[in-house]
Tab-separated table of C-alpha atoms in Angstrom:
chain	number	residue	atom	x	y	z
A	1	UNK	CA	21.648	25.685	-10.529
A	2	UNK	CA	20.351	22.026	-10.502
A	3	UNK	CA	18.204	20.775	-13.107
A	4	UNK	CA	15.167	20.533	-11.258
A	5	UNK	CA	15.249	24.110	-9.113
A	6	UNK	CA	12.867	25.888	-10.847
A	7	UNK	CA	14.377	29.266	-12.771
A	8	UNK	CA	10.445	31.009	-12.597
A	9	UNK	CA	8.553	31.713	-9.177
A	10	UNK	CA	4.948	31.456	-7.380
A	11	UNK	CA	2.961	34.279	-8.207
A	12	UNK	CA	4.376	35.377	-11.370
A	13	UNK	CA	2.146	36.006	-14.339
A	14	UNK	CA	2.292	34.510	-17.557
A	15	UNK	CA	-0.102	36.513	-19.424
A	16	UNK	CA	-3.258	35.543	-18.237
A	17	UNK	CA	-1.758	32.638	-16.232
A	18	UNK	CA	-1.288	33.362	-12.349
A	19	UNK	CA	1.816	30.552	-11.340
A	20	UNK	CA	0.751	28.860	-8.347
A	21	UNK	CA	3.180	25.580	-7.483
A	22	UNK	CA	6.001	23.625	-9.434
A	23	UNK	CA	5.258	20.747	-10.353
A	24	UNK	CA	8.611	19.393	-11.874
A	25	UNK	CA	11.402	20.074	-14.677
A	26	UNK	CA	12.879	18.356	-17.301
A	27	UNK	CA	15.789	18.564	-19.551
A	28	UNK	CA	14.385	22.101	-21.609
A	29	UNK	CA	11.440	22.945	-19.395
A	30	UNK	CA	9.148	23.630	-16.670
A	31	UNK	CA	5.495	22.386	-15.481
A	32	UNK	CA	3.815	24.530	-12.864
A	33	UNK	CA	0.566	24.594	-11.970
A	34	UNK	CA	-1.160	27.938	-12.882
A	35	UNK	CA	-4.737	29.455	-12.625
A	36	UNK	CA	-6.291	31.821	-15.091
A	37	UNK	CA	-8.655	34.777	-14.607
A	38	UNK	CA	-11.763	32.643	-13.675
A	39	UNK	CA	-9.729	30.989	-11.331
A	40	UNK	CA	-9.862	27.460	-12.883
A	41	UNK	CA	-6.404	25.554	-12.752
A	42	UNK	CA	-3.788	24.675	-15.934
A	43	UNK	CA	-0.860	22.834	-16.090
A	44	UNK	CA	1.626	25.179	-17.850
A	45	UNK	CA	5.139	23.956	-19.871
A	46	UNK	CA	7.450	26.456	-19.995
A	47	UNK	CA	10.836	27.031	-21.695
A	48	UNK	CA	13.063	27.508	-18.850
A	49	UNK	CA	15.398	30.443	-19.183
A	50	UNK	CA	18.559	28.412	-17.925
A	51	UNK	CA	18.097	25.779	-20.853
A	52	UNK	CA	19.037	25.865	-24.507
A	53	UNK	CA	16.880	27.053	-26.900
A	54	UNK	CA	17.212	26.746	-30.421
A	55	UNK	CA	14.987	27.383	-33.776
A	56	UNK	CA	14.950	23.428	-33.677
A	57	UNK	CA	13.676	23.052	-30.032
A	58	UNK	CA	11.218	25.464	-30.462
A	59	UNK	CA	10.068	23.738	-33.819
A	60	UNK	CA	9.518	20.609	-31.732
A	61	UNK	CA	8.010	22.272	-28.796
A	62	UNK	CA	5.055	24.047	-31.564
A	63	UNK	CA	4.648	20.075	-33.120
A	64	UNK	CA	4.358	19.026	-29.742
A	65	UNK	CA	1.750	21.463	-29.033
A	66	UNK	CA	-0.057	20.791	-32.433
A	67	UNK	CA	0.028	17.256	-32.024
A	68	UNK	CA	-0.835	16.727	-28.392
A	69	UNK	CA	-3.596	19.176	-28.959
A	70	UNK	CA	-5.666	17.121	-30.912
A	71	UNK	CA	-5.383	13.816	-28.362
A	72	UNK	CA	-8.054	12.668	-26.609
A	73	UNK	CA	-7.808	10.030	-24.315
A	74	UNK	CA	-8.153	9.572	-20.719
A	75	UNK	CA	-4.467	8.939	-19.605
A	76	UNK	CA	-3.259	11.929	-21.996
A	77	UNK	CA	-3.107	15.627	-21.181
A	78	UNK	CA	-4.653	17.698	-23.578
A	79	UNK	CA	-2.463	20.794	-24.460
A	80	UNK	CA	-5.280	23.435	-24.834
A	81	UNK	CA	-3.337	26.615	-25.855
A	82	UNK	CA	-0.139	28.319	-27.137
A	83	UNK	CA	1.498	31.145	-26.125
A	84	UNK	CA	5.219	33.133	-25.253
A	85	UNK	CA	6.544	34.948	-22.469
A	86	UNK	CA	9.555	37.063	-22.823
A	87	UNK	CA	10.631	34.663	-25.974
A	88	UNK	CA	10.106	31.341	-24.104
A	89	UNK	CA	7.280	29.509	-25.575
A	90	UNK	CA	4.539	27.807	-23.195
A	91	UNK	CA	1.930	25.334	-23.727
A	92	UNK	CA	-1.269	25.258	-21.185
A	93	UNK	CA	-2.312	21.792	-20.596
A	94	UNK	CA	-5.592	20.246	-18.397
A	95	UNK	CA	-3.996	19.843	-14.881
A	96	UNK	CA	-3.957	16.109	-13.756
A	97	UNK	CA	-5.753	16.961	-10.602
A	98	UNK	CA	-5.654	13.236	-8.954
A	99	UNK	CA	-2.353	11.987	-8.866
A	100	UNK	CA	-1.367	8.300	-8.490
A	101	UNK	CA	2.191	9.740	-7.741
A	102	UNK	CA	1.521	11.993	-4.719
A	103	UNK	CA	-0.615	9.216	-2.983
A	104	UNK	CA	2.375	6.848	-3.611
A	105	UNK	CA	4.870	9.546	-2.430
A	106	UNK	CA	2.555	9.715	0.994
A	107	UNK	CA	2.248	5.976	1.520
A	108	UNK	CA	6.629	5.789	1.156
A	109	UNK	CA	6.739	9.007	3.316
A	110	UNK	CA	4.611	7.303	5.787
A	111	UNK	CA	6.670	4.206	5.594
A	112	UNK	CA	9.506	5.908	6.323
A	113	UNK	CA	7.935	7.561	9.699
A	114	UNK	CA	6.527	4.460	10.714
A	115	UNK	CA	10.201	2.792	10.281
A	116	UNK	CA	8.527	0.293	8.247
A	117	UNK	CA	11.662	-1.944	8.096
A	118	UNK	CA	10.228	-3.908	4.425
A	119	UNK	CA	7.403	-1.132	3.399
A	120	UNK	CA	4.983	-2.191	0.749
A	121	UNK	CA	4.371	0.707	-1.361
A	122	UNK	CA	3.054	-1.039	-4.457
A	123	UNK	CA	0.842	-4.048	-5.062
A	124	UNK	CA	0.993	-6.014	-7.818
A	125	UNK	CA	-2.465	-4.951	-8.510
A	126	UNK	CA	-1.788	-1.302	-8.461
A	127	UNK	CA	1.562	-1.422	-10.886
A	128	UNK	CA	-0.522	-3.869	-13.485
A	129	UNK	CA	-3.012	-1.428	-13.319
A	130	UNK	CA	-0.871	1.654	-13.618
A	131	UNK	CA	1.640	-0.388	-16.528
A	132	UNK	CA	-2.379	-1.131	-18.076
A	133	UNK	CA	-2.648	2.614	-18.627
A	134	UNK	CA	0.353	3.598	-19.865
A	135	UNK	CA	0.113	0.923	-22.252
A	136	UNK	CA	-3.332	2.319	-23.355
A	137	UNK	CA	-1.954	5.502	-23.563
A	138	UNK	CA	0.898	4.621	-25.990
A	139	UNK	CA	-1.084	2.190	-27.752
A	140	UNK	CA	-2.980	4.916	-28.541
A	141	UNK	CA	-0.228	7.515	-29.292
A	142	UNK	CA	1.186	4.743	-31.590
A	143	UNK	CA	-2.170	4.265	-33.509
A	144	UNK	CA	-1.865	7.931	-34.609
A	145	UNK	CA	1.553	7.150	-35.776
A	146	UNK	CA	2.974	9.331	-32.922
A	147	UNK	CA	6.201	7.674	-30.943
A	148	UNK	CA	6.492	9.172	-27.153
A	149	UNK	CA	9.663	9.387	-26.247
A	150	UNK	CA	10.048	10.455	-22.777
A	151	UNK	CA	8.063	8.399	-20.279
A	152	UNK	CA	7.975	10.154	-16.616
A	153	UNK	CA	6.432	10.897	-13.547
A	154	UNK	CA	5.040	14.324	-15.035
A	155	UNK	CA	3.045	12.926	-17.698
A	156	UNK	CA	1.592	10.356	-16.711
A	157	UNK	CA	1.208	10.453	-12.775
């Protein structure tokens, strides 16, 4: 199985959690996109059954959750609760509903339809803008004395 095929499916449930799409996985675990009773959507991290999982990794995954629970700030996902399934811990976090990411992925998938020979995808404007936030973001993780240290796609986009 490759790293990113995702080891859960659409339409399970995850006690009170309905999973709707993946959204993307990393080295221990998977985000998918879930929706509760009242039908509002979540961004769920998952322990994925394929990975390792350790007293320490689930030591770090509860600090993460403890820590990021208490962040506010706009370019930060708030984790919101805690919970297991089957053994695999899961945190629900606010789902990034607008994402700078897919509209990028449409303007290159466009590109490439059009046969745009030298497609501009990013402006200077929009990536000082985007490296403006993510700055903020771990300006503000850093004033907390927190360190980040994995800086992708998922998190931030």
């Amino acid at each position: 199985m490759q790293q990113n095929e995702p080891t859960f499916y659409t339409g399970l449930k995850i006690d009170n959690f309905r999973l709707l799409s993946h959204i993307g996985s990393g080295g221990t675990a998977e985000v998918w996109e879930v929706e509760d009773p009242n039908l509002n959507k979540w961004a769920m991290k998952i322990f994925s059954p394929t990975r390792g999982m350790d007293e320490s990794a689930i030591r770090l995954f509860k600090l993460e959750f403890k820590n990021t629970e208490k962040l506010i700030h706009p370019n930060i996902l708030r984790a919101r609760k805690y919970g297991e399934y089957e053994n695999r811990p899961y945190m629900i976090f606010d789902l990034c509903d607008s994402s700078l990411m897919k509209i990028l992925m449409d303007r290159m998938h466009a590109s490439k339809i059009l046969n745009l020979s030298h497609p501009s995808y990013f402006s200077e404007e929009l990536l000082a803008g985007v490296i403006n936030q993510v700055a903020g973001a771990l300006e503000y993780l850093h004033a907390k004395g927190m360190v980040h240290q994995i800086l992708n796609r998922i998190i931030y986009w």
